[in-house]
Amino acid sequence: MPLFDLPLAELETYAPALDEPADLDAFWARTLAGSRAAGGDLAETVRLERVDAGLETVVVDDVTFPGFDGQPVKAWLVRPTVAERAAAAGDAAPLPAVVEYLGYGGGRGLPHEHLLWASAGYAHLVVDTRGQGSGWGTGGDTPDPVGSGPAAPGFLTRGILDPHEHYYRRVITDAVRAVDAVRTVEGIDPARVAVTGVSQGGGLTIAVAGLADGLVAAMPDVPFLSHYRRAVEITDRLPYAEITRYLAVHRQHEDAVFRTLSYLDGASLARRATAPALFSVALMDPVCPPSTVYAAYNGWAAGAGAGDVERAIDVYRFNEHEGGQAYRFARQLAWLREHTR
């Protein structure tokens, strides 16, 4: 794939006008307050069940926590065995945590697929994505019990005519509630929670950074779910092409579609972030075009009233949506250690 988006010099200053709804903050405040109330006391509703995964250097818990409207969401919590042994001996400081969100169509898979962050000394919460887990990987375990009106295949157009009904309202709420949940786990430092993810997971990372308080860091990689109208205009790749496919049939719904998506746009939610951020972008990425990534990156924390918030972006000039792949971990680990000392 050749370069197809704006030149890098223009991307670095790209600050599009956003069609941000006037009640965006109120919409999310009501959504999160309602789900927190429905989920009850997390000390009682977050359940951990120890799993024997046959691993010596990490311990694994099968986690269930209340997400949107109190509906159950699954996750794996993977922690270093040495930390648990130290805690049992009364000689351990609480662990920093990394909450990870997953790519489009994937699920939490199997515990032994998630060893890196725990091996580096972090508690690692791998959050399932409701209704997904059948597109790639080794499966998911969280249903989405909420129905949808007419939609194109995939997830982007489920509930597309009303932001209250949209699928990603539920998924973003689940993602915020995952942070709430991990902060209640004994042995985890609630003040040192970071969020991360690739593609869809990167988009959820941005959304959570804009909606959850007190995060120590956010690390979105080649993020999805940002600057929807621009994405639809310049790429024909899925998943953004789901929107195009829907509008090609439902020609009369363009205004309603983009109004709904404006409540879910990472470019707007990024402006509300307060945590330091380490992004990545791939300049030949036709799935999540570079300008959609920079729309979120360049606006990071701009509307939060938090002053000068640290941000950095790693640019992969010759990569498509695979981005940095395994090269990301060493970079993220060094960066995150500076923020979780």
mmCIF file of N, CA, C and O in Angstrom, residues 146-224:
data_model
loop_
_atom_site.group_PDB
_atom_site.id
_atom_site.type_symbol
_atom_site.label_atom_id
_atom_site.label_comp_id
_atom_site.label_asym_id
_atom_site.label_seq_id
_atom_site.Cartn_x
_atom_site.Cartn_y
_atom_site.Cartn_z
ATOM 1 N N VAL A 146 -27.993 -7.112 24.150
ATOM 2 C CA VAL A 146 -28.825 -6.018 23.645
ATOM 3 C C VAL A 146 -29.009 -6.167 22.143
ATOM 4 O O VAL A 146 -28.042 -6.411 21.416
ATOM 5 N N GLY A 147 -30.231 -6.004 21.679
ATOM 6 C CA GLY A 147 -30.519 -6.169 20.263
ATOM 7 C C GLY A 147 -30.180 -4.936 19.449
ATOM 8 O O GLY A 147 -29.630 -3.958 19.941
ATOM 9 N N SER A 148 -30.512 -4.968 18.159
ATOM 10 C CA SER A 148 -30.188 -3.880 17.249
ATOM 11 C C SER A 148 -31.247 -3.789 16.171
ATOM 12 O O SER A 148 -31.878 -4.778 15.804
ATOM 13 N N GLY A 149 -31.430 -2.577 15.652
ATOM 14 C CA GLY A 149 -32.256 -2.400 14.467
ATOM 15 C C GLY A 149 -31.493 -2.827 13.231
ATOM 16 O O GLY A 149 -30.449 -3.488 13.325
ATOM 17 N N PRO A 150 -31.973 -2.470 12.047
ATOM 18 C CA PRO A 150 -31.265 -2.830 10.816
ATOM 19 C C PRO A 150 -29.818 -2.353 10.849
ATOM 20 O O PRO A 150 -29.526 -1.237 11.275
ATOM 21 N N ALA A 151 -28.922 -3.215 10.423
ATOM 22 C CA ALA A 151 -27.493 -2.906 10.476
ATOM 23 C C ALA A 151 -26.773 -3.648 9.378
ATOM 24 O O ALA A 151 -27.221 -4.687 8.899
ATOM 25 N N ALA A 152 -25.626 -3.100 8.963
ATOM 26 C CA ALA A 152 -24.737 -3.819 8.058
ATOM 27 C C ALA A 152 -23.977 -4.869 8.859
ATOM 28 O O ALA A 152 -23.823 -4.751 10.085
ATOM 29 N N PRO A 153 -23.469 -5.932 8.211
ATOM 30 C CA PRO A 153 -22.682 -6.929 8.939
ATOM 31 C C PRO A 153 -21.507 -6.283 9.657
ATOM 32 O O PRO A 153 -20.837 -5.394 9.129
ATOM 33 N N GLY A 154 -21.252 -6.733 10.884
ATOM 34 C CA GLY A 154 -20.218 -6.153 11.711
ATOM 35 C C GLY A 154 -20.835 -5.466 12.915
ATOM 36 O O GLY A 154 -21.975 -5.762 13.300
ATOM 37 N N PHE A 155 -20.105 -4.535 13.527
ATOM 38 C CA PHE A 155 -20.541 -3.930 14.782
ATOM 39 C C PHE A 155 -20.770 -2.420 14.693
ATOM 40 O O PHE A 155 -21.474 -1.854 15.520
ATOM 41 N N LEU A 156 -20.199 -1.764 13.691
ATOM 42 C CA LEU A 156 -20.225 -0.308 13.663
ATOM 43 C C LEU A 156 -21.610 0.284 13.457
ATOM 44 O O LEU A 156 -21.869 1.421 13.876
ATOM 45 N N THR A 157 -22.515 -0.440 12.820
ATOM 46 C CA THR A 157 -23.824 0.136 12.530
ATOM 47 C C THR A 157 -24.922 -0.437 13.418
ATOM 48 O O THR A 157 -26.105 -0.165 13.190
ATOM 49 N N ARG A 158 -24.577 -1.160 14.444
ATOM 50 C CA ARG A 158 -25.591 -1.673 15.364
ATOM 51 C C ARG A 158 -26.102 -0.529 16.254
ATOM 52 O O ARG A 158 -25.359 0.027 17.037
ATOM 53 N N GLY A 159 -27.372 -0.192 16.091
ATOM 54 C CA GLY A 159 -27.938 0.928 16.826
ATOM 55 C C GLY A 159 -27.508 2.276 16.278
ATOM 56 O O GLY A 159 -27.494 3.269 17.001
ATOM 57 N N ILE A 160 -27.212 2.353 14.999
ATOM 58 C CA ILE A 160 -26.548 3.503 14.406
ATOM 59 C C ILE A 160 -27.410 4.763 14.360
ATOM 60 O O ILE A 160 -26.897 5.864 14.193
ATOM 61 N N LEU A 161 -28.711 4.659 14.575
ATOM 62 C CA LEU A 161 -29.576 5.836 14.466
ATOM 63 C C LEU A 161 -29.798 6.551 15.791
ATOM 64 O O LEU A 161 -30.458 7.593 15.828
ATOM 65 N N ASP A 162 -29.253 6.009 16.877
ATOM 66 C CA ASP A 162 -29.461 6.626 18.186
ATOM 67 C C ASP A 162 -28.242 6.341 19.051
ATOM 68 O O ASP A 162 -27.931 5.173 19.299
ATOM 69 N N PRO A 163 -27.555 7.373 19.531
ATOM 70 C CA PRO A 163 -26.357 7.114 20.339
ATOM 71 C C PRO A 163 -26.640 6.311 21.603
ATOM 72 O O PRO A 163 -25.764 5.589 22.097
ATOM 73 N N HIS A 164 -27.854 6.394 22.119
ATOM 74 C CA HIS A 164 -28.196 5.617 23.316
ATOM 75 C C HIS A 164 -28.271 4.121 23.020
ATOM 76 O O HIS A 164 -28.108 3.306 23.924
ATOM 77 N N GLU A 165 -28.533 3.780 21.763
ATOM 78 C CA GLU A 165 -28.692 2.374 21.380
ATOM 79 C C GLU A 165 -27.450 1.788 20.730
ATOM 80 O O GLU A 165 -27.386 0.583 20.475
ATOM 81 N N HIS A 166 -26.446 2.605 20.465
ATOM 82 C CA HIS A 166 -25.315 2.122 19.678
ATOM 83 C C HIS A 166 -24.482 1.106 20.446
ATOM 84 O O HIS A 166 -24.238 1.237 21.652
ATOM 85 N N TYR A 167 -23.999 0.128 19.728
ATOM 86 C CA TYR A 167 -23.162 -0.941 20.289
ATOM 87 C C TYR A 167 -21.956 -0.391 21.040
ATOM 88 O O TYR A 167 -21.614 -0.861 22.124
ATOM 89 N N TYR A 168 -21.288 0.618 20.477
ATOM 90 C CA TYR A 168 -20.055 1.094 21.117
ATOM 91 C C TYR A 168 -20.324 1.924 22.365
ATOM 92 O O TYR A 168 -19.408 2.115 23.169
ATOM 93 N N ARG A 169 -21.525 2.394 22.574
ATOM 94 C CA ARG A 169 -21.838 2.970 23.885
ATOM 95 C C ARG A 169 -21.664 1.899 24.961
ATOM 96 O O ARG A 169 -21.138 2.162 26.045
ATOM 97 N N ARG A 170 -22.117 0.701 24.664
ATOM 98 C CA ARG A 170 -21.997 -0.393 25.628
ATOM 99 C C ARG A 170 -20.545 -0.832 25.788
ATOM 100 O O ARG A 170 -20.056 -1.052 26.914
ATOM 101 N N VAL A 171 -19.839 -0.945 24.685
ATOM 102 C CA VAL A 171 -18.456 -1.431 24.743
ATOM 103 C C VAL A 171 -17.550 -0.422 25.454
ATOM 104 O O VAL A 171 -16.703 -0.802 26.278
ATOM 105 N N ILE A 172 -17.713 0.874 25.155
ATOM 106 C CA ILE A 172 -16.900 1.882 25.832
ATOM 107 C C ILE A 172 -17.197 1.888 27.324
ATOM 108 O O ILE A 172 -16.291 2.011 28.155
ATOM 109 N N THR A 173 -18.467 1.741 27.688
ATOM 110 C CA THR A 173 -18.811 1.672 29.105
ATOM 111 C C THR A 173 -18.170 0.458 29.761
ATOM 112 O O THR A 173 -17.623 0.557 30.874
ATOM 113 N N ASP A 174 -18.220 -0.695 29.113
ATOM 114 C CA ASP A 174 -17.523 -1.878 29.629
ATOM 115 C C ASP A 174 -16.050 -1.570 29.889
ATOM 116 O O ASP A 174 -15.475 -1.985 30.906
ATOM 117 N N ALA A 175 -15.438 -0.851 28.947
ATOM 118 C CA ALA A 175 -14.007 -0.565 29.047
ATOM 119 C C ALA A 175 -13.694 0.334 30.237
ATOM 120 O O ALA A 175 -12.697 0.130 30.947
ATOM 121 N N VAL A 176 -14.535 1.337 30.480
ATOM 122 C CA VAL A 176 -14.344 2.186 31.655
ATOM 123 C C VAL A 176 -14.558 1.390 32.933
ATOM 124 O O VAL A 176 -13.800 1.518 33.908
ATOM 125 N N ARG A 177 -15.562 0.547 32.927
ATOM 126 C CA ARG A 177 -15.856 -0.253 34.124
ATOM 127 C C ARG A 177 -14.752 -1.267 34.417
ATOM 128 O O ARG A 177 -14.552 -1.672 35.574
ATOM 129 N N ALA A 178 -14.018 -1.678 33.409
ATOM 130 C CA ALA A 178 -12.868 -2.549 33.641
ATOM 131 C C ALA A 178 -11.833 -1.850 34.511
ATOM 132 O O ALA A 178 -11.212 -2.465 35.391
ATOM 133 N N VAL A 179 -11.623 -0.559 34.274
ATOM 134 C CA VAL A 179 -10.704 0.210 35.119
ATOM 135 C C VAL A 179 -11.249 0.303 36.536
ATOM 136 O O VAL A 179 -10.527 0.104 37.522
ATOM 137 N N ASP A 180 -12.543 0.588 36.663
ATOM 138 C CA ASP A 180 -13.156 0.612 37.992
ATOM 139 C C ASP A 180 -12.917 -0.718 38.709
ATOM 140 O O ASP A 180 -12.589 -0.747 39.903
ATOM 141 N N ALA A 181 -13.119 -1.810 37.972
ATOM 142 C CA ALA A 181 -13.032 -3.138 38.579
ATOM 143 C C ALA A 181 -11.622 -3.479 39.034
ATOM 144 O O ALA A 181 -11.412 -3.967 40.151
ATOM 145 N N VAL A 182 -10.623 -3.230 38.184
ATOM 146 C CA VAL A 182 -9.262 -3.636 38.539
ATOM 147 C C VAL A 182 -8.766 -2.853 39.745
ATOM 148 O O VAL A 182 -7.937 -3.348 40.525
ATOM 149 N N ARG A 183 -9.276 -1.654 39.937
ATOM 150 C CA ARG A 183 -8.864 -0.848 41.080
ATOM 151 C C ARG A 183 -9.354 -1.411 42.413
ATOM 152 O O ARG A 183 -8.873 -1.001 43.464
ATOM 153 N N THR A 184 -10.318 -2.316 42.365
ATOM 154 C CA THR A 184 -10.828 -2.902 43.606
ATOM 155 C C THR A 184 -10.093 -4.177 44.008
ATOM 156 O O THR A 184 -10.336 -4.697 45.103
ATOM 157 N N VAL A 185 -9.216 -4.678 43.149
ATOM 158 C CA VAL A 185 -8.568 -5.967 43.411
ATOM 159 C C VAL A 185 -7.435 -5.781 44.421
ATOM 160 O O VAL A 185 -6.561 -4.924 44.244
ATOM 161 N N GLU A 186 -7.454 -6.597 45.437
ATOM 162 C CA GLU A 186 -6.409 -6.540 46.458
ATOM 163 C C GLU A 186 -5.045 -6.816 45.818
ATOM 164 O O GLU A 186 -4.899 -7.719 44.993
ATOM 165 N N GLY A 187 -4.060 -5.996 46.184
ATOM 166 C CA GLY A 187 -2.719 -6.176 45.654
ATOM 167 C C GLY A 187 -2.429 -5.355 44.414
ATOM 168 O O GLY A 187 -1.320 -5.414 43.877
ATOM 169 N N ILE A 188 -3.423 -4.568 43.941
ATOM 170 C CA ILE A 188 -3.226 -3.692 42.787
ATOM 171 C C ILE A 188 -3.326 -2.247 43.252
ATOM 172 O O ILE A 188 -4.213 -1.878 44.027
ATOM 173 N N ASP A 189 -2.404 -1.429 42.784
ATOM 174 C CA ASP A 189 -2.360 -0.023 43.156
ATOM 175 C C ASP A 189 -3.360 0.749 42.298
ATOM 176 O O ASP A 189 -3.147 0.907 41.089
ATOM 177 N N PRO A 190 -4.453 1.255 42.864
ATOM 178 C CA PRO A 190 -5.464 1.953 42.056
ATOM 179 C C PRO A 190 -4.967 3.250 41.443
ATOM 180 O O PRO A 190 -5.581 3.764 40.502
ATOM 181 N N ALA A 191 -3.859 3.768 41.944
ATOM 182 C CA ALA A 191 -3.307 5.016 41.411
ATOM 183 C C ALA A 191 -2.342 4.778 40.262
ATOM 184 O O ALA A 191 -1.850 5.739 39.658
ATOM 185 N N ARG A 192 -2.042 3.508 39.958
ATOM 186 C CA ARG A 192 -1.091 3.208 38.879
ATOM 187 C C ARG A 192 -1.711 2.238 37.883
ATOM 188 O O ARG A 192 -1.261 1.114 37.702
ATOM 189 N N VAL A 193 -2.769 2.689 37.248
ATOM 190 C CA VAL A 193 -3.461 1.897 36.230
ATOM 191 C C VAL A 193 -3.263 2.564 34.875
ATOM 192 O O VAL A 193 -3.557 3.748 34.704
ATOM 193 N N ALA A 194 -2.758 1.793 33.921
ATOM 194 C CA ALA A 194 -2.576 2.251 32.542
ATOM 195 C C ALA A 194 -3.521 1.475 31.637
ATOM 196 O O ALA A 194 -3.954 0.362 31.965
ATOM 197 N N VAL A 195 -3.839 2.060 30.482
ATOM 198 C CA VAL A 195 -4.706 1.401 29.505
ATOM 199 C C VAL A 195 -3.979 1.325 28.170
ATOM 200 O O VAL A 195 -3.194 2.210 27.814
ATOM 201 N N THR A 196 -4.274 0.253 27.427
ATOM 202 C CA THR A 196 -3.599 0.050 26.148
ATOM 203 C C THR A 196 -4.443 -0.817 25.239
ATOM 204 O O THR A 196 -5.385 -1.495 25.690
ATOM 205 N N GLY A 197 -4.098 -0.824 23.956
ATOM 206 C CA GLY A 197 -4.772 -1.687 22.999
ATOM 207 C C GLY A 197 -4.381 -1.318 21.589
ATOM 208 O O GLY A 197 -3.861 -0.229 21.318
ATOM 209 N N VAL A 198 -4.628 -2.245 20.667
ATOM 210 C CA VAL A 198 -4.309 -2.072 19.254
ATOM 211 C C VAL A 198 -5.607 -1.995 18.455
ATOM 212 O O VAL A 198 -6.547 -2.756 18.704
ATOM 213 N N SER A 199 -5.676 -1.080 17.501
ATOM 214 C CA SER A 199 -6.802 -0.947 16.581
ATOM 215 C C SER A 199 -8.078 -0.633 17.366
ATOM 216 O O SER A 199 -8.172 0.418 17.993
ATOM 217 N N GLN A 200 -9.076 -1.529 17.369
ATOM 218 C CA GLN A 200 -10.246 -1.285 18.207
ATOM 219 C C GLN A 200 -9.826 -1.064 19.656
ATOM 220 O O GLN A 200 -10.341 -0.173 20.343
ATOM 221 N N GLY A 201 -8.862 -1.866 20.111
ATOM 222 C CA GLY A 201 -8.358 -1.681 21.468
ATOM 223 C C GLY A 201 -7.727 -0.326 21.674
ATOM 224 O O GLY A 201 -7.818 0.269 22.750
ATOM 225 N N GLY A 202 -7.075 0.206 20.629
ATOM 226 C CA GLY A 202 -6.521 1.549 20.710
ATOM 227 C C GLY A 202 -7.605 2.606 20.781
ATOM 228 O O GLY A 202 -7.486 3.591 21.523
ATOM 229 N N GLY A 203 -8.677 2.417 20.019
ATOM 230 C CA GLY A 203 -9.799 3.342 20.089
ATOM 231 C C GLY A 203 -10.455 3.339 21.456
ATOM 232 O O GLY A 203 -10.821 4.401 21.986
ATOM 233 N N LEU A 204 -10.597 2.161 22.049
ATOM 234 C CA LEU A 204 -11.159 2.075 23.398
ATOM 235 C C LEU A 204 -10.216 2.693 24.421
ATOM 236 O O LEU A 204 -10.658 3.318 25.390
ATOM 237 N N THR A 205 -8.917 2.539 24.203
ATOM 238 C CA THR A 205 -7.934 3.180 25.086
ATOM 239 C C THR A 205 -8.134 4.693 25.100
ATOM 240 O O THR A 205 -8.129 5.336 26.167
ATOM 241 N N ILE A 206 -8.316 5.283 23.925
ATOM 242 C CA ILE A 206 -8.541 6.725 23.839
ATOM 243 C C ILE A 206 -9.829 7.104 24.564
ATOM 244 O O ILE A 206 -9.866 8.071 25.345
ATOM 245 N N ALA A 207 -10.900 6.356 24.308
ATOM 246 C CA ALA A 207 -12.181 6.673 24.933
ATOM 247 C C ALA A 207 -12.091 6.602 26.450
ATOM 248 O O ALA A 207 -12.580 7.495 27.158
ATOM 249 N N VAL A 208 -11.461 5.562 26.962
ATOM 250 C CA VAL A 208 -11.343 5.415 28.408
ATOM 251 C C VAL A 208 -10.492 6.532 29.001
ATOM 252 O O VAL A 208 -10.798 7.071 30.067
ATOM 253 N N ALA A 209 -9.428 6.908 28.302
ATOM 254 C CA ALA A 209 -8.588 7.998 28.795
ATOM 255 C C ALA A 209 -9.369 9.296 28.889
ATOM 256 O O ALA A 209 -9.074 10.153 29.739
ATOM 257 N N GLY A 210 -10.378 9.466 28.043
ATOM 258 C CA GLY A 210 -11.203 10.663 28.100
ATOM 259 C C GLY A 210 -12.320 10.601 29.115
ATOM 260 O O GLY A 210 -12.901 11.639 29.452
ATOM 261 N N LEU A 211 -12.615 9.399 29.619
ATOM 262 C CA LEU A 211 -13.777 9.225 30.486
ATOM 263 C C LEU A 211 -13.446 8.751 31.893
ATOM 264 O O LEU A 211 -14.269 8.908 32.805
ATOM 265 N N ALA A 212 -12.286 8.143 32.104
ATOM 266 C CA ALA A 212 -11.907 7.625 33.422
ATOM 267 C C ALA A 212 -10.905 8.561 34.074
ATOM 268 O O ALA A 212 -9.998 9.079 33.409
ATOM 269 N N ASP A 213 -11.058 8.767 35.364
ATOM 270 C CA ASP A 213 -10.165 9.665 36.090
ATOM 271 C C ASP A 213 -8.934 8.920 36.603
ATOM 272 O O ASP A 213 -8.979 7.729 36.906
ATOM 273 N N GLY A 214 -7.833 9.659 36.710
ATOM 274 C CA GLY A 214 -6.678 9.178 37.460
ATOM 275 C C GLY A 214 -5.838 8.111 36.805
ATOM 276 O O GLY A 214 -5.069 7.430 37.495
ATOM 277 N N LEU A 215 -5.918 7.944 35.488
ATOM 278 C CA LEU A 215 -5.055 6.975 34.826
ATOM 279 C C LEU A 215 -3.618 7.470 34.840
ATOM 280 O O LEU A 215 -3.350 8.664 34.705
ATOM 281 N N VAL A 216 -2.685 6.524 34.940
ATOM 282 C CA VAL A 216 -1.278 6.911 34.955
ATOM 283 C C VAL A 216 -0.718 7.042 33.543
ATOM 284 O O VAL A 216 0.250 7.772 33.326
ATOM 285 N N ALA A 217 -1.334 6.367 32.563
ATOM 286 C CA ALA A 217 -0.836 6.411 31.184
ATOM 287 C C ALA A 217 -1.854 5.767 30.255
ATOM 288 O O ALA A 217 -2.671 4.930 30.670
ATOM 289 N N ALA A 218 -1.763 6.149 28.975
ATOM 290 C CA ALA A 218 -2.577 5.543 27.917
ATOM 291 C C ALA A 218 -1.677 5.260 26.730
ATOM 292 O O ALA A 218 -0.881 6.113 26.329
ATOM 293 N N MET A 219 -1.827 4.059 26.140
ATOM 294 C CA MET A 219 -0.952 3.648 25.039
ATOM 295 C C MET A 219 -1.797 3.085 23.892
ATOM 296 O O MET A 219 -1.932 1.874 23.742
ATOM 297 N N PRO A 220 -2.383 3.951 23.067
ATOM 298 C CA PRO A 220 -3.173 3.482 21.927
ATOM 299 C C PRO A 220 -2.298 3.243 20.694
ATOM 300 O O PRO A 220 -1.536 4.111 20.279
ATOM 301 N N ASP A 221 -2.438 2.061 20.112
ATOM 302 C CA ASP A 221 -1.696 1.712 18.896
ATOM 303 C C ASP A 221 -2.637 1.678 17.695
ATOM 304 O O ASP A 221 -3.725 1.088 17.762
ATOM 305 N N VAL A 222 -2.208 2.290 16.597
ATOM 306 C CA VAL A 222 -2.966 2.362 15.341
ATOM 307 C C VAL A 222 -4.474 2.368 15.615
ATOM 308 O O VAL A 222 -5.211 1.507 15.153
ATOM 309 N N PRO A 223 -4.961 3.379 16.359
ATOM 310 C CA PRO A 223 -6.321 3.297 16.888
ATOM 311 C C PRO A 223 -7.425 3.451 15.853
ATOM 312 O O PRO A 223 -7.349 4.246 14.918
ATOM 313 N N PHE A 224 -8.463 2.696 16.087
ATOM 314 C CA PHE A 224 -9.736 2.702 15.363
ATOM 315 C C PHE A 224 -10.687 3.661 16.113
ATOM 316 O O PHE A 224 -10.337 4.237 17.143
#
